[in-house]
Amino acid sequence: MTTVLSNPLRPALLAAARSPKLQATVTRLRATRSLVDRFVAGESEPAVVTAVDALLASGRFVSVDYLGEDTTDRAQATATVQSYLSLIQRFSTRSTAGNALEVSLKLSALGQGIDRTLALENAREICTAAAAAGVWVTVDAEDHTTTDSTLSIVRELRQDFPDLGTVLQAYLKRTEADCQELSGPRSRIRLCKGAYNEPASVAFQGARDVSDSYLRCLEVLMNGSGYPMVASHDPEMIEAAERLAANAGRSAADFEFQMLFGIRDQEQRRLVDVGQHVRVYVPYGEQWYGYFMRRLAERPANLMFFARSLISRN
């Protein structure tokens, strides 16, 4: 798998992810739809539920993300909460093994940029509903300027919801220390490489440096007392996770792999076939532009596919 920082156009694409002008252009292109459909499980709740049911039937777990971020409007934050509550209600009627169902939250979509307390209470409302329905919750990571706020909210919520998961990004230089701090009993840490455009002052810039950081962080989590969630499509990281888990005496039930909807489907199925737990991150909703651009930035192959789609339409 191409590593997270190996696309030379990555900085430009990540900058484009925050451009309203480019968003208006890209979202109008008919050619965009074919690639978006590879990464996003539709724009509506019924569409994502259909995708979730298919994944569950294949033996995989899911983590559903209602797309949206950087909310500056309280009404929009409230609407996001209601979308999660509706989805959780649907999930509550499903009989699934273990903790197969999860939702992922971006605190910026819940009003973090407006007021910390607003985001905290919105997240608490979702966590309360999810706990009643037997659904796990994980709080997503965003760019480094939100990390301290996000982790402080997670710590506060864990007082009432000790199984609340959070995401740490290996390309941030602080993350190994965060793994040491947060890998205690009942903790759930999703370790990913990172998908935002970060300065060298806070983040490793080279692909090898990021991979090495991921491996160090992964070893900390595997040797800790929490539940590691290995979010990677990289064969090196997958192999390392299996090795480190075995060395730490972990069974397949003591950690899980996580991959993105539409990426390396055959590898997801292979891991399930050999007895591993695999959770698929399933995004949906109308605000797919930022997520879509980050997927283009991660892999040159995605960008080339998009470019060919544009050319074929002209």
Tab-separated table of C-alpha atoms in Angstrom:
chain	number	residue	atom	x	y	z
A	1	MET	CA	0.000	0.000	0.000
A	2	THR	CA	1.230	3.495	-0.779
A	3	THR	CA	2.117	5.226	2.463
A	4	VAL	CA	0.306	8.280	3.693
A	5	LEU	CA	2.915	10.849	2.695
A	6	SER	CA	4.051	9.401	-0.637
A	7	ASN	CA	1.756	11.409	-2.934
A	8	PRO	CA	3.637	14.532	-4.108
A	9	LEU	CA	0.313	16.297	-4.677
A	10	ARG	CA	-0.835	15.579	-1.134
A	11	PRO	CA	-0.306	19.109	0.289
A	12	ALA	CA	-2.233	20.694	-2.577
A	13	LEU	CA	-5.081	18.199	-2.306
A	14	LEU	CA	-5.347	18.653	1.445
A	15	ALA	CA	-5.441	22.417	0.967
A	16	ALA	CA	-8.161	21.900	-1.634
A	17	ALA	CA	-10.152	19.922	0.929
A	18	ARG	CA	-10.733	23.201	2.779
A	19	SER	CA	-11.514	25.329	-0.285
A	20	PRO	CA	-15.219	26.249	-0.628
A	21	LYS	CA	-14.633	27.378	-4.231
A	22	LEU	CA	-13.112	24.060	-5.278
A	23	GLN	CA	-15.763	22.206	-3.325
A	24	ALA	CA	-18.465	23.895	-5.365
A	25	THR	CA	-16.697	22.895	-8.589
A	26	VAL	CA	-15.850	19.296	-7.695
A	27	THR	CA	-19.242	18.444	-6.242
A	28	ARG	CA	-20.936	19.538	-9.478
A	29	LEU	CA	-18.841	17.237	-11.675
A	30	ARG	CA	-20.693	14.138	-12.821
A	31	ALA	CA	-17.388	12.278	-13.080
A	32	THR	CA	-16.816	12.742	-9.357
A	33	ARG	CA	-19.688	10.463	-8.463
A	34	SER	CA	-18.104	7.212	-9.667
A	35	LEU	CA	-15.090	7.639	-7.405
A	36	VAL	CA	-17.039	9.035	-4.470
A	37	ASP	CA	-19.226	5.937	-4.550
A	38	ARG	CA	-16.107	3.833	-3.955
A	39	PHE	CA	-15.399	5.581	-0.663
A	40	VAL	CA	-18.768	6.843	0.615
A	41	ALA	CA	-21.736	4.577	1.369
A	42	GLY	CA	-24.355	6.966	0.037
A	43	GLU	CA	-25.804	10.246	1.226
A	44	SER	CA	-28.820	8.941	3.157
A	45	GLU	CA	-29.424	6.812	6.229
A	46	PRO	CA	-31.173	4.028	4.259
A	47	ALA	CA	-28.176	3.856	1.913
A	48	VAL	CA	-25.645	3.463	4.711
A	49	VAL	CA	-27.817	0.908	6.511
A	50	THR	CA	-27.843	-1.198	3.342
A	51	ALA	CA	-24.039	-1.029	3.188
A	52	VAL	CA	-23.750	-1.855	6.891
A	53	ASP	CA	-26.005	-4.897	6.570
A	54	ALA	CA	-23.873	-6.245	3.712
A	55	LEU	CA	-20.668	-5.808	5.709
A	56	LEU	CA	-22.129	-7.454	8.800
A	57	ALA	CA	-23.310	-10.378	6.675
A	58	SER	CA	-19.716	-10.859	5.481
A	59	GLY	CA	-18.446	-11.199	9.051
A	60	ARG	CA	-17.042	-7.697	9.345
A	61	PHE	CA	-17.732	-5.060	11.981
A	62	VAL	CA	-18.530	-1.432	11.156
A	63	SER	CA	-17.896	2.088	12.385
A	64	VAL	CA	-20.248	4.584	10.751
A	65	ASP	CA	-19.314	8.235	10.328
A	66	TYR	CA	-21.938	10.834	9.457
A	67	LEU	CA	-19.800	13.133	7.355
A	68	GLY	CA	-19.339	16.733	8.387
A	69	GLU	CA	-16.659	18.835	10.067
A	70	ASP	CA	-15.703	22.385	11.040
A	71	THR	CA	-19.293	23.247	11.957
A	72	THR	CA	-19.769	26.916	12.813
A	73	ASP	CA	-23.542	26.802	13.206
A	74	ARG	CA	-25.288	25.502	16.329
A	75	ALA	CA	-28.293	24.348	14.333
A	76	GLN	CA	-26.058	22.248	12.088
A	77	ALA	CA	-24.373	20.702	15.130
A	78	THR	CA	-27.805	19.819	16.513
A	79	ALA	CA	-28.813	18.313	13.168
A	80	THR	CA	-25.679	16.149	13.226
A	81	VAL	CA	-26.578	14.874	16.692
A	82	GLN	CA	-30.078	14.006	15.498
A	83	SER	CA	-28.667	12.088	12.530
A	84	TYR	CA	-26.539	9.993	14.882
A	85	LEU	CA	-29.449	9.379	17.244
A	86	SER	CA	-31.613	8.213	14.351
A	87	LEU	CA	-28.895	5.864	13.119
A	88	ILE	CA	-28.297	4.462	16.608
A	89	GLN	CA	-32.023	3.820	16.955
A	90	ARG	CA	-31.890	1.772	13.752
A	91	PHE	CA	-28.882	-0.121	15.051
A	92	SER	CA	-30.680	-0.926	18.316
A	93	THR	CA	-33.076	-3.203	16.432
A	94	ARG	CA	-30.275	-5.344	14.999
A	95	SER	CA	-28.997	-8.499	16.627
A	96	THR	CA	-25.230	-8.592	16.176
A	97	ALA	CA	-22.356	-10.449	17.768
A	98	GLY	CA	-20.234	-8.599	20.307
A	99	ASN	CA	-19.540	-4.968	19.532
A	100	ALA	CA	-19.967	-5.198	15.782
A	101	LEU	CA	-21.701	-1.811	15.586
A	102	GLU	CA	-19.953	1.477	16.260
A	103	VAL	CA	-20.317	5.129	15.328
A	104	SER	CA	-17.418	7.534	14.834
A	105	LEU	CA	-17.757	11.196	15.804
A	106	LYS	CA	-15.870	14.291	14.732
A	107	LEU	CA	-16.119	16.794	17.548
A	108	SER	CA	-15.788	19.683	15.107
A	109	ALA	CA	-19.075	18.511	13.569
A	110	LEU	CA	-20.647	18.681	17.031
A	111	GLY	CA	-19.670	22.304	17.612
A	112	GLN	CA	-16.123	22.078	18.990
A	113	GLY	CA	-15.142	25.189	17.040
A	114	ILE	CA	-18.066	27.113	18.515
A	115	ASP	CA	-17.857	26.107	22.159
A	116	ARG	CA	-16.138	23.218	23.928
A	117	THR	CA	-19.098	22.625	26.231
A	118	LEU	CA	-21.453	22.413	23.252
A	119	ALA	CA	-19.344	19.666	21.661
A	120	LEU	CA	-18.986	17.851	24.988
A	121	GLU	CA	-22.715	17.799	25.680
A	122	ASN	CA	-23.576	16.828	22.108
A	123	ALA	CA	-21.102	13.953	22.303
A	124	ARG	CA	-22.504	12.966	25.695
A	125	GLU	CA	-26.018	12.762	24.242
A	126	ILE	CA	-24.799	10.454	21.482
A	127	CYS	CA	-22.788	8.319	23.914
A	128	THR	CA	-25.812	7.941	26.197
A	129	ALA	CA	-28.009	6.716	23.350
A	130	ALA	CA	-25.275	4.430	22.039
A	131	ALA	CA	-24.669	2.849	25.446
A	132	ALA	CA	-28.377	2.078	25.771
A	133	ALA	CA	-28.374	0.488	22.302
A	134	GLY	CA	-25.184	-1.538	22.789
A	135	VAL	CA	-23.309	0.492	20.180
A	136	TRP	CA	-19.685	1.536	20.604
A	137	VAL	CA	-18.537	5.132	20.046
A	138	THR	CA	-15.116	6.355	18.921
A	139	VAL	CA	-14.095	10.012	18.764
A	140	ASP	CA	-12.171	10.801	15.589
A	141	ALA	CA	-8.959	12.799	15.369
A	142	GLU	CA	-8.720	15.910	13.221
A	143	ASP	CA	-5.868	18.348	12.625
A	144	HIS	CA	-3.306	18.926	15.386
A	145	THR	CA	-4.833	22.211	16.551
A	146	THR	CA	-7.787	20.256	17.971
A	147	THR	CA	-5.858	17.412	19.629
A	148	ASP	CA	-5.637	18.821	23.152
A	149	SER	CA	-9.298	19.830	23.169
A	150	THR	CA	-10.396	16.484	21.733
A	151	LEU	CA	-8.431	14.407	24.226
A	152	SER	CA	-9.650	16.519	27.146
A	153	ILE	CA	-13.256	15.893	26.069
A	154	VAL	CA	-12.537	12.176	25.679
A	155	ARG	CA	-11.046	12.014	29.183
A	156	GLU	CA	-14.124	13.710	30.606
A	157	LEU	CA	-16.556	11.458	28.747
A	158	ARG	CA	-14.657	8.328	29.775
A	159	GLN	CA	-15.618	8.998	33.377
A	160	ASP	CA	-19.165	7.965	32.409
A	161	PHE	CA	-18.404	5.914	29.285
A	162	PRO	CA	-15.167	4.008	29.983
A	163	ASP	CA	-15.360	2.101	26.688
A	164	LEU	CA	-15.303	5.291	24.621
A	165	GLY	CA	-12.690	5.007	21.890
A	166	THR	CA	-10.478	7.695	20.466
A	167	VAL	CA	-8.092	8.087	17.548
A	168	LEU	CA	-4.381	8.842	17.665
A	169	GLN	CA	-2.391	9.768	14.563
A	170	ALA	CA	1.097	8.311	14.261
A	171	TYR	CA	2.469	11.141	12.141
A	172	LEU	CA	2.178	13.531	15.092
A	173	LYS	CA	5.367	13.602	17.135
A	174	ARG	CA	3.392	13.629	20.382
A	175	THR	CA	1.484	10.416	19.683
A	176	GLU	CA	3.849	7.868	21.219
A	177	ALA	CA	3.529	9.688	24.547
A	178	ASP	CA	-0.254	9.885	24.108
A	179	CYS	CA	-0.327	6.122	23.529
A	180	GLN	CA	1.580	5.581	26.767
A	181	GLU	CA	-0.898	7.742	28.667
A	182	LEU	CA	-4.117	6.478	27.122
A	183	SER	CA	-3.541	2.713	26.796
A	184	GLY	CA	-4.869	1.801	30.232
A	185	PRO	CA	-7.594	-0.718	31.141
A	186	ARG	CA	-10.738	-0.627	28.943
A	187	SER	CA	-9.218	2.027	26.695
A	188	ARG	CA	-9.852	1.695	22.982
A	189	ILE	CA	-7.335	3.440	20.742
A	190	ARG	CA	-7.640	3.558	16.971
A	191	LEU	CA	-4.131	4.111	15.643
A	192	CYS	CA	-3.901	5.575	12.149
A	193	LYS	CA	-1.100	7.288	10.266
A	194	GLY	CA	-2.917	10.601	9.784
A	195	ALA	CA	-4.646	12.367	6.918
A	196	TYR	CA	-4.220	16.118	7.446
A	197	ASN	CA	-1.618	18.580	6.203
A	198	GLU	CA	0.541	19.213	9.278
A	199	PRO	CA	3.707	21.309	9.716
A	200	ALA	CA	7.102	19.750	10.362
A	201	SER	CA	7.142	21.315	13.818
A	202	VAL	CA	4.483	18.854	15.011
A	203	ALA	CA	4.442	16.007	12.482
A	204	PHE	CA	6.848	13.652	10.773
A	205	GLN	CA	7.033	14.459	7.063
A	206	GLY	CA	8.718	11.419	5.517
A	207	ALA	CA	6.789	8.243	4.765
A	208	ARG	CA	9.388	6.045	6.479
A	209	ASP	CA	9.418	8.259	9.558
A	210	VAL	CA	5.636	8.018	9.795
A	211	SER	CA	5.734	4.238	9.420
A	212	ASP	CA	8.422	3.930	12.090
A	213	SER	CA	6.358	6.085	14.433
A	214	TYR	CA	3.314	3.902	13.744
A	215	LEU	CA	5.282	0.781	14.648
A	216	ARG	CA	6.534	2.311	17.904
A	217	CYS	CA	3.038	3.434	18.855
A	218	LEU	CA	1.561	0.073	17.913
A	219	GLU	CA	4.020	-1.729	20.165
A	220	VAL	CA	3.035	0.528	23.066
A	221	LEU	CA	-0.650	-0.230	22.519
A	222	MET	CA	-0.165	-3.973	22.110
A	223	ASN	CA	1.839	-4.099	25.332
A	224	GLY	CA	-0.715	-1.956	27.153
A	225	SER	CA	-3.897	-3.089	28.868
A	226	GLY	CA	-6.403	-1.546	26.465
A	227	TYR	CA	-7.923	-2.631	23.167
A	228	PRO	CA	-5.821	-1.580	20.147
A	229	MET	CA	-7.598	-0.809	16.882
A	230	VAL	CA	-5.109	-1.083	14.024
A	231	ALA	CA	-6.295	1.319	11.336
A	232	SER	CA	-4.077	0.659	8.341
A	233	HIS	CA	-4.114	-0.837	4.857
A	234	ASP	CA	-0.323	-1.102	4.824
A	235	PRO	CA	0.845	-4.752	4.612
A	236	GLU	CA	3.848	-3.923	6.788
A	237	MET	CA	1.607	-2.608	9.571
A	238	ILE	CA	-0.816	-5.526	9.282
A	239	GLU	CA	2.008	-8.050	9.559
A	240	ALA	CA	3.534	-6.139	12.472
A	241	ALA	CA	0.200	-6.031	14.295
A	242	GLU	CA	-0.194	-9.792	14.085
A	243	ARG	CA	3.374	-10.314	15.297
A	244	LEU	CA	3.158	-7.801	18.152
A	245	ALA	CA	-0.217	-9.156	19.259
A	246	ALA	CA	1.191	-12.683	19.416
A	247	ASN	CA	4.251	-11.485	21.339
A	248	ALA	CA	1.982	-9.713	23.831
A	249	GLY	CA	-0.165	-12.818	24.287
A	250	ARG	CA	-3.215	-11.253	22.670
A	251	SER	CA	-5.866	-13.359	20.982
A	252	ALA	CA	-7.862	-12.193	17.974
A	253	ALA	CA	-10.528	-10.961	20.405
A	254	ASP	CA	-8.063	-8.611	22.104
A	255	PHE	CA	-7.536	-6.209	19.188
A	256	GLU	CA	-8.944	-5.482	15.765
A	257	PHE	CA	-7.987	-4.284	12.326
A	258	GLN	CA	-9.768	-1.325	10.789
A	259	MET	CA	-9.937	-0.352	7.140
A	260	LEU	CA	-11.838	2.177	5.079
A	261	PHE	CA	-14.978	1.392	3.134
A	262	GLY	CA	-14.056	0.600	-0.451
A	263	ILE	CA	-10.331	0.070	0.123
A	264	ARG	CA	-8.638	-3.358	0.058
A	265	ASP	CA	-11.900	-5.271	0.270
A	266	GLN	CA	-10.201	-8.578	-0.516
A	267	GLU	CA	-7.673	-8.060	2.270
A	268	GLN	CA	-10.503	-7.298	4.672
A	269	ARG	CA	-12.154	-10.576	3.707
A	270	ARG	CA	-8.875	-12.489	3.972
A	271	LEU	CA	-8.303	-11.277	7.514
A	272	VAL	CA	-11.838	-12.273	8.498
A	273	ASP	CA	-11.288	-15.701	6.945
A	274	VAL	CA	-8.205	-16.301	9.117
A	275	GLY	CA	-10.125	-15.352	12.251
A	276	GLN	CA	-9.198	-11.706	12.739
A	277	HIS	CA	-11.666	-9.021	13.746
A	278	VAL	CA	-12.010	-6.410	10.996
A	279	ARG	CA	-14.000	-3.206	11.349
A	280	VAL	CA	-14.822	-1.131	8.274
A	281	TYR	CA	-15.029	2.644	8.605
A	282	VAL	CA	-18.199	3.537	6.704
A	283	PRO	CA	-18.785	7.228	5.923
A	284	TYR	CA	-22.056	8.590	4.604
A	285	GLY	CA	-23.866	11.879	4.154
A	286	GLU	CA	-24.020	14.840	1.838
A	287	GLN	CA	-20.887	16.551	3.194
A	288	TRP	CA	-18.470	14.109	1.595
A	289	TYR	CA	-16.136	16.588	-0.107
A	290	GLY	CA	-13.440	16.925	2.593
A	291	TYR	CA	-13.334	13.178	3.190
A	292	PHE	CA	-13.162	12.514	-0.556
A	293	MET	CA	-10.237	14.901	-1.071
A	294	ARG	CA	-8.271	13.285	1.765
A	295	ARG	CA	-8.727	9.901	0.088
A	296	LEU	CA	-7.351	11.353	-3.168
A	297	ALA	CA	-4.396	12.762	-1.238
A	298	GLU	CA	-3.538	9.413	0.319
A	299	ARG	CA	-2.977	7.412	-2.843
A	300	PRO	CA	-1.846	8.562	-6.306
A	301	ALA	CA	-3.869	5.688	-7.786
A	302	ASN	CA	-7.074	7.292	-6.517
A	303	LEU	CA	-6.144	10.592	-8.131
A	304	MET	CA	-5.284	8.907	-11.441
A	305	PHE	CA	-8.621	7.089	-11.440
A	306	PHE	CA	-10.395	10.407	-10.890
A	307	ALA	CA	-8.388	12.089	-13.667
A	308	ARG	CA	-9.230	9.300	-16.123
A	309	SER	CA	-12.902	9.657	-15.211
A	310	LEU	CA	-12.766	13.362	-15.998
A	311	ILE	CA	-11.039	12.787	-19.339
A	312	SER	CA	-13.464	10.065	-20.374
A	313	ARG	CA	-16.379	12.443	-19.804
A	314	ASN	CA	-14.932	15.118	-22.088
